Short mmCIF file of C-alpha atoms and ligand atoms in Angstrom, two decimals:
data_model
loop_
_atom_site.label_atom_id
_atom_site.label_comp_id
_atom_site.label_asym_id
_atom_site.label_seq_id
_atom_site.Cartn_x
_atom_site.Cartn_y
_atom_site.Cartn_z
CA MET S 1 38.82 -115.49 86.49
CA THR S 2 36.79 -113.63 83.97
CA VAL S 3 33.12 -114.25 84.11
CA GLN S 4 30.60 -112.79 81.67
CA GLY S 5 29.90 -109.21 82.54
CA GLU S 6 32.85 -108.71 84.88
CA PRO S 7 35.48 -106.67 83.07
CA ALA S 8 39.09 -107.53 83.79
CA ASP S 9 40.00 -104.09 85.04
CA HIS S 10 43.44 -104.98 86.38
CA GLN S 11 44.77 -105.39 82.88
CA TRP S 12 45.80 -102.64 80.56
CA VAL S 13 43.40 -103.30 77.74
CA ASP S 14 43.12 -101.36 74.53
CA ASP S 15 39.72 -102.03 73.00
CA HIS S 16 41.19 -102.56 69.57
CA ALA S 17 44.51 -104.11 70.38
CA GLY S 18 43.44 -106.25 73.35
CA PRO S 19 45.77 -106.83 76.29
CA VAL S 20 48.81 -104.89 75.22
CA VAL S 21 51.83 -105.78 77.26
CA ARG S 22 51.32 -108.59 79.63
CA PRO S 23 50.93 -111.71 77.47
CA TYR S 24 54.08 -110.86 75.57
CA ALA S 25 56.01 -110.38 78.79
CA VAL S 26 54.65 -113.60 80.29
CA THR S 27 55.98 -115.72 77.43
CA GLY S 28 59.21 -113.81 77.00
CA GLY S 29 57.98 -112.74 73.59
CA ARG S 30 57.47 -116.25 72.30
CA ALA S 31 54.46 -116.81 70.08
CA ARG S 32 54.63 -120.60 69.77
CA PRO S 33 54.94 -123.36 72.34
CA VAL S 34 58.16 -125.39 72.38
CA THR S 35 56.07 -128.53 72.03
CA GLY S 36 52.43 -129.46 71.35
CA THR S 37 49.53 -127.73 69.62
CA PHE S 38 46.96 -127.51 72.43
CA ASP S 39 43.42 -127.46 71.15
CA LEU S 40 41.04 -125.25 73.14
CA ILE S 41 39.54 -128.37 74.68
CA SER S 42 42.70 -130.37 75.24
CA LEU S 43 42.50 -131.44 78.87
CA VAL S 44 45.36 -130.67 81.22
CA LYS S 45 46.23 -132.11 84.61
CA ALA S 46 49.22 -131.43 86.81
CA THR S 47 51.46 -134.41 87.50
CA ARG S 48 52.71 -132.99 90.80
CA THR S 49 50.97 -131.41 93.72
CA ASP S 50 53.40 -128.58 94.00
CA VAL S 51 56.31 -127.18 92.08
CA SER S 52 58.90 -124.92 93.60
CA PRO S 53 60.03 -121.92 91.59
CA GLU S 54 62.88 -122.79 89.27
CA ILE S 55 64.70 -121.06 86.46
CA GLY S 56 62.49 -120.70 83.43
CA LEU S 57 59.23 -121.00 85.35
CA GLY S 58 57.33 -117.80 86.04
CA PRO S 59 54.40 -117.22 88.35
CA GLU S 60 51.98 -117.99 85.52
CA HIS S 61 53.53 -121.43 85.04
CA LEU S 62 53.07 -122.11 88.73
CA ALA S 63 49.52 -120.78 88.59
CA ILE S 64 48.71 -123.27 85.82
CA VAL S 65 50.12 -126.16 87.86
CA GLY S 66 48.03 -124.98 90.82
CA LEU S 67 44.87 -124.68 88.75
CA CYS S 68 45.41 -128.04 87.07
CA GLN S 69 45.44 -130.00 90.30
CA ARG S 70 41.91 -130.48 89.01
CA MET S 71 41.71 -131.26 85.32
CA GLN S 72 41.01 -128.22 83.15
CA SER S 73 40.75 -127.55 79.44
CA VAL S 74 43.10 -125.08 77.75
CA ALA S 75 40.14 -122.70 77.38
CA GLU S 76 39.34 -122.92 81.09
CA ILE S 77 42.95 -122.21 82.06
CA ALA S 78 42.93 -119.11 79.84
CA ALA S 79 39.63 -117.93 81.31
CA HIS S 80 40.59 -118.49 84.94
CA LEU S 81 44.03 -116.91 84.62
CA ASP S 82 42.72 -114.13 82.40
CA LEU S 83 45.35 -114.73 79.73
CA PRO S 84 44.90 -115.05 75.97
CA VAL S 85 44.77 -118.62 74.72
CA GLY S 86 47.96 -118.18 72.68
CA THR S 87 49.88 -117.24 75.81
CA VAL S 88 48.54 -120.22 77.72
CA ARG S 89 49.63 -122.52 74.87
CA VAL S 90 53.20 -121.27 75.14
CA LEU S 91 53.24 -121.75 78.92
CA LEU S 92 51.78 -125.25 78.57
CA GLY S 93 54.50 -126.15 76.09
CA ASP S 94 57.09 -125.30 78.75
CA LEU S 95 55.26 -127.39 81.35
CA VAL S 96 54.89 -130.39 79.02
CA ALA S 97 58.59 -130.19 78.22
CA ARG S 98 59.26 -130.57 81.96
CA SER S 99 56.60 -133.27 82.43
CA LEU S 100 54.84 -131.06 84.96
CA VAL S 101 51.47 -131.52 83.27
CA GLN S 102 49.88 -134.24 81.21
CA ILE S 103 47.67 -133.47 78.23
CA ARG S 104 44.81 -135.35 76.65
CA GLU S 105 43.98 -134.27 73.14
CA PRO S 106 40.27 -134.02 72.39
CA HIS S 107 38.21 -136.55 70.55
CA GLY S 108 37.35 -135.93 66.97
CA THR S 109 40.10 -133.66 65.71
CA VAL S 110 40.66 -136.53 63.32
CA GLY S 111 37.52 -138.15 61.99
CA VAL S 112 34.05 -138.36 63.46
CA PRO S 113 33.52 -139.88 66.90
CA ASP S 114 31.92 -143.29 67.01
CA ASN S 115 28.37 -144.13 68.02
CA SER S 116 29.26 -145.02 71.58
CA ILE S 117 30.35 -141.44 72.17
CA PHE S 118 27.16 -140.00 70.68
CA GLU S 119 25.10 -142.37 72.82
CA ALA S 120 27.03 -141.47 75.94
CA VAL S 121 26.44 -137.78 75.29
CA ILE S 122 22.72 -138.29 74.71
CA ASN S 123 22.35 -140.34 77.89
CA GLY S 124 24.47 -137.91 79.86
CA LEU S 125 22.38 -134.96 78.74
CA ARG S 126 19.13 -136.76 79.54
CA ALA S 127 20.43 -137.45 83.03
CA LEU S 128 21.29 -133.80 83.74
CA MET I 1 47.82 -138.10 70.94
CA ASP I 2 48.65 -138.54 74.59
CA TYR I 3 51.78 -136.70 75.64
CA GLY I 4 53.97 -138.51 78.08
CA HIS I 5 52.32 -141.80 77.25
CA SER I 6 55.47 -143.81 76.76
CA GLU I 7 57.10 -142.28 79.80
CA ARG I 8 54.33 -141.45 82.22
CA PRO I 9 55.58 -139.10 84.89
CA SER I 10 54.69 -140.23 88.37
CA GLY I 11 51.29 -138.88 89.30
CA ALA I 12 49.93 -139.23 85.76
CA VAL I 13 46.41 -140.60 85.53
CA ALA I 14 44.00 -141.51 82.76
CA LEU I 15 42.26 -138.33 81.66
CA PRO I 16 38.83 -138.16 80.04
CA THR I 17 38.43 -137.00 76.46
CA ALA I 18 36.66 -133.81 75.54
CA ILE I 19 34.20 -133.08 72.77
CA LYS I 20 32.48 -129.88 71.79
CA ILE I 21 29.30 -128.44 70.39
CA LEU I 22 29.07 -124.92 68.96
CA VAL I 23 26.29 -122.44 69.57
CA ALA I 24 26.05 -119.93 66.73
CA GLY I 25 23.64 -117.30 65.46
CA GLY I 26 23.25 -113.56 65.13
CA PHE I 27 24.12 -110.85 67.59
CA GLY I 28 22.16 -111.02 70.85
CA VAL I 29 20.16 -114.09 69.84
CA GLY I 30 20.79 -115.91 73.12
CA LYS I 31 24.00 -117.90 72.52
CA THR I 32 25.56 -117.14 75.89
CA THR I 33 22.21 -117.64 77.61
CA LEU I 34 21.86 -121.12 76.14
CA VAL I 35 25.43 -122.08 77.09
CA GLY I 36 24.78 -120.88 80.65
CA ALA I 37 21.44 -122.67 80.94
CA VAL I 38 22.96 -126.15 80.62
CA SER I 39 26.52 -125.71 81.83
CA GLU I 40 27.89 -126.62 85.25
CA THR I 41 29.07 -123.11 85.95
CA ARG I 42 28.34 -119.66 84.66
CA PRO I 43 29.74 -119.21 81.16
CA LEU I 44 33.45 -118.49 81.10
CA ARG I 45 35.08 -116.20 78.62
CA THR I 46 38.33 -116.78 76.81
CA GLU I 47 40.18 -114.60 74.36
CA GLU I 48 42.28 -115.23 71.32
CA VAL I 49 44.58 -112.45 70.23
CA LEU I 50 44.98 -112.41 66.47
CA THR I 51 47.38 -110.37 64.44
CA GLU I 52 45.54 -108.41 61.81
CA SER I 53 46.86 -110.61 59.05
CA GLY I 54 44.90 -113.37 60.82
CA VAL I 55 41.64 -111.53 60.20
CA GLY I 56 42.60 -110.39 56.75
CA ILE I 57 43.20 -106.73 57.38
CA ASP I 58 46.30 -105.29 55.79
CA ASP I 59 48.09 -102.57 57.64
CA LEU I 60 49.36 -100.28 54.93
CA SER I 61 51.01 -97.81 57.26
CA GLY I 62 53.81 -100.24 57.98
CA VAL I 63 54.31 -98.60 61.34
CA GLU I 64 52.39 -100.97 63.54
CA ALA I 65 52.96 -104.19 61.69
CA LYS I 66 51.86 -106.23 64.71
CA ARG I 67 48.51 -104.72 65.59
CA THR I 68 46.23 -107.29 67.10
CA THR I 69 42.53 -107.95 67.47
CA THR I 70 40.96 -109.75 70.38
CA VAL I 71 38.21 -112.29 69.77
CA ALA I 72 36.20 -113.35 72.80
CA MET I 73 34.46 -116.70 73.10
CA ASP I 74 32.03 -117.78 75.79
CA PHE I 75 31.95 -121.39 76.79
CA GLY I 76 30.66 -123.79 79.37
CA ARG I 77 31.34 -127.34 80.47
CA ILE I 78 29.15 -130.39 81.09
CA THR I 79 30.78 -133.42 82.64
CA ILE I 80 29.07 -136.35 80.94
CA SER I 81 30.93 -139.16 82.68
CA GLU I 82 34.34 -140.06 84.08
CA ASP I 83 35.54 -140.52 80.52
CA LEU I 84 33.81 -137.72 78.68
CA VAL I 85 33.52 -133.95 79.06
CA LEU I 86 31.37 -131.84 76.76
CA TYR I 87 32.20 -128.20 76.07
CA LEU I 88 29.75 -125.73 74.57
CA PHE I 89 31.23 -122.78 72.72
CA GLY I 90 29.34 -119.67 71.74
CA THR I 91 30.84 -118.53 68.44
CA PRO I 92 32.12 -114.98 68.06
CA GLY I 93 30.55 -112.46 65.62
CA GLN I 94 29.65 -114.00 62.32
CA ASP I 95 31.27 -111.67 59.85
CA ARG I 96 34.97 -111.30 60.58
CA PHE I 97 36.36 -114.14 62.54
CA TRP I 98 36.13 -117.15 60.23
CA PHE I 99 39.66 -117.97 61.26
CA VAL I 100 38.45 -118.61 64.81
CA TRP I 101 35.35 -120.42 63.56
CA ASP I 102 37.54 -122.84 61.66
CA GLU I 103 39.43 -123.62 64.83
CA LEU I 104 36.21 -124.05 66.80
CA ALA I 105 34.49 -126.15 64.16
CA LEU I 106 37.42 -128.56 63.85
CA GLY I 107 36.30 -131.73 65.55
CA ALA I 108 32.98 -130.30 66.77
CA ILE I 109 30.26 -132.93 66.84
CA GLY I 110 27.70 -130.38 65.73
CA ALA I 111 26.31 -126.88 65.98
CA VAL I 112 23.17 -125.20 67.24
CA VAL I 113 22.16 -122.22 65.11
CA LEU I 114 19.93 -119.96 67.16
CA ALA I 115 17.42 -117.87 65.26
CA ASP I 116 15.13 -114.99 66.20
CA THR I 117 12.11 -114.78 63.89
CA ARG I 118 12.18 -110.97 64.10
CA ARG I 119 15.63 -111.02 62.51
CA LEU I 120 15.77 -114.30 60.69
CA ALA I 121 18.39 -113.21 58.17
CA ASP I 122 20.90 -112.78 60.99
CA CYS I 123 21.49 -116.51 61.10
CA PHE I 124 22.14 -116.96 57.36
CA PRO I 125 25.94 -116.66 57.64
CA SER I 126 26.04 -119.36 60.33
CA ILE I 127 23.88 -121.71 58.27
CA ASP I 128 26.00 -121.09 55.17
CA TYR I 129 29.12 -121.79 57.15
CA PHE I 130 28.00 -125.12 58.63
CA GLU I 131 26.42 -126.26 55.36
CA GLY I 132 29.68 -125.46 53.57
CA ARG I 133 31.77 -127.34 56.10
CA GLY I 134 29.45 -130.32 56.41
CA THR I 135 29.13 -129.80 60.17
CA PRO I 136 25.85 -131.33 61.45
CA PHE I 137 23.60 -128.51 62.67
CA LEU I 138 20.06 -127.69 63.60
CA VAL I 139 18.11 -124.46 63.89
CA ALA I 140 16.62 -123.58 67.26
CA VAL I 141 14.15 -120.70 67.15
CA ASN I 142 14.58 -118.75 70.36
CA CYS I 143 11.15 -117.47 71.37
CA PHE I 144 11.45 -113.88 72.50
CA GLU I 145 8.41 -112.16 73.93
CA GLY I 146 6.58 -110.04 71.40
CA ALA I 147 7.90 -112.04 68.48
CA ARG I 148 5.23 -113.26 66.12
CA HIS I 149 4.96 -117.01 66.17
CA TYR I 150 5.70 -118.75 62.94
CA ARG I 151 5.12 -122.38 62.20
CA LEU I 152 8.30 -124.41 62.05
CA ASP I 153 7.70 -125.34 58.41
CA GLU I 154 7.49 -121.62 57.60
CA VAL I 155 10.88 -121.10 59.24
CA GLN I 156 12.27 -124.11 57.42
CA ALA I 157 11.09 -122.72 54.10
CA ALA I 158 12.28 -119.19 54.84
CA LEU I 159 15.74 -120.51 55.66
CA ASN I 160 15.73 -122.75 52.61
CA LEU I 161 16.97 -125.67 54.68
CA ASP I 162 17.47 -129.24 53.69
CA PRO I 163 14.35 -131.08 54.90
CA GLU I 164 16.48 -133.29 57.15
CA VAL I 165 17.84 -130.34 59.18
CA PRO I 166 15.87 -130.27 62.46
CA VAL I 167 14.08 -127.02 63.28
CA LEU I 168 12.66 -126.59 66.77
CA LEU I 169 11.46 -123.95 69.16
CA CYS I 170 13.37 -123.20 72.33
CA ASP I 171 13.69 -120.91 75.27
CA ALA I 172 17.41 -120.46 75.72
CA ARG I 173 16.92 -119.49 79.36
CA GLN I 174 15.36 -122.82 80.31
CA ARG I 175 17.63 -125.69 81.13
CA GLU I 176 15.16 -128.35 79.96
CA SER I 177 14.64 -126.58 76.67
CA ALA I 178 18.38 -126.16 76.11
CA LYS I 179 18.90 -129.84 76.95
CA GLU I 180 16.30 -130.87 74.40
CA VAL I 181 18.04 -128.79 71.73
CA LEU I 182 21.37 -130.45 72.44
CA ILE I 183 19.93 -133.97 72.55
CA THR I 184 18.17 -133.38 69.21
CA LEU I 185 21.44 -132.15 67.73
CA VAL I 186 23.47 -135.15 68.88
CA GLU I 187 20.78 -137.54 67.62
CA HIS I 188 20.85 -135.73 64.28
CA ALA I 189 24.66 -135.88 64.11
CA MET I 190 24.55 -139.60 64.84
CA LYS I 191 21.98 -140.19 62.08
CA LEU I 192 24.03 -138.20 59.58
CA ARG I 193 27.10 -140.17 60.45
CA GLU I 194 25.34 -143.46 59.81
CA ALA I 195 23.87 -142.16 56.55
CA ARG I 196 27.28 -140.98 55.37
CA ARG I 197 28.87 -144.26 56.30
CA SER I 198 26.36 -146.36 54.42
CA ALA I 199 26.72 -144.02 51.41
CA ASP I 200 30.47 -144.78 51.21
N1 GTP K 301 12.67 -113.46 76.21
C1 GTP K 301 13.80 -114.12 76.00
N2 GTP K 301 14.96 -113.46 76.18
C2 GTP K 301 16.09 -114.12 75.97
C3 GTP K 301 16.10 -115.48 75.56
N3 GTP K 301 17.38 -115.87 75.39
C4 GTP K 301 18.14 -114.80 75.68
N4 GTP K 301 17.39 -113.75 76.04
C5 GTP K 301 17.88 -112.42 76.40
O1 GTP K 301 18.47 -111.83 75.25
C6 GTP K 301 19.63 -111.09 75.57
C7 GTP K 301 20.84 -111.53 74.76
O2 GTP K 301 21.17 -112.85 75.14
P1 GTP K 301 22.69 -113.39 75.06
O3 GTP K 301 22.66 -114.79 75.56
O4 GTP K 301 23.65 -112.46 75.68
O5 GTP K 301 22.90 -113.38 73.48
P2 GTP K 301 24.24 -113.67 72.68
O6 GTP K 301 23.82 -114.35 71.43
O7 GTP K 301 25.23 -114.37 73.54
O8 GTP K 301 24.74 -112.21 72.37
P3 GTP K 301 26.14 -111.76 71.74
O9 GTP K 301 27.19 -112.66 72.30
O10 GTP K 301 26.28 -110.34 72.18
O11 GTP K 301 25.97 -111.87 70.26
C8 GTP K 301 19.81 -111.25 77.07
O12 GTP K 301 19.28 -110.12 77.71
C9 GTP K 301 19.01 -112.49 77.41
O13 GTP K 301 18.51 -112.46 78.73
C10 GTP K 301 14.85 -116.15 75.40
O14 GTP K 301 14.75 -117.33 75.08
N5 GTP K 301 13.73 -115.42 75.62
MG1 MG K 302 27.25 -113.86 73.91
#
């Protein structure tokens, strides 16, 4: 998990190029998910409590299933696993294709949310 | 869209929906501080790796056609209810990464533009961006020690803002202050939505 101010020193990072090798290796060189688009705030939850290793699933796939026992956004998965968002999208595509996770697309990618959502947010913030 | 809706795998449950608000402004103006002040956890950081074509830089050498740039975004989460989760995203540097801004702004209910009166011009690109996109936004003047205090109408005039754009003072470190900024923004976004609807 990368938190503000704590550099991810276990990764080979080039300041200009970013993480150089790992994300590519993790996805087998794939840049696009087999299915889905995965907004940063699409919510993800595992459909099973545990998944045994099988062909085509790497440790990062299993790590996502483990993390998503509690619902997480795509951005949170990337932050906790310390992987670029693009890599996480590819891995999620594999998991969706196997029905190992369910996805909820965010509100408002099409059109403006309705008043009930605005009101819920206002009340929720007041109650914080 | 709800993947697996027609054929729900066993164990599937109803998930909440997510919405987001952006926190923009110049370098070091307090974006991450504001996100952290209201979020459930310390701000998290996520990275997008872009190929240089994605940020509009041509590599003329032809040798490293796939050079990449990493863009970091800070964000935090506020669980509003069982059905609704709010994410706050601090936007990355204002000058190069419009590609990432477009992705962040898509579907955002609104944006907070943080301003520091010692460096007011630093927030111009953010304001231009949200005005151009029609994203509801407000300007929150983050009060740093030693900064001269300006009246809000002076800030409004200096930024050449539409009179309806809220301008308020804040202390990005204080949860209550950050909350007030967000509530004002959502109220503003709701008003704009109604106004736009009745104009149609
Ligand atoms: N006095 C005062 N200091 C603040 C306030 N908000 C933030 N700071 C300080 O200003 C510095 C920069 O704040 P950040 O939240 O990192 O700013 P940022 O906009 O995320 O910075 P970048 O992401 O680097 O552009 C930190 O040292 C904060 O503690 C404020 O309201 N008052
Ligand atoms: Mg920051």
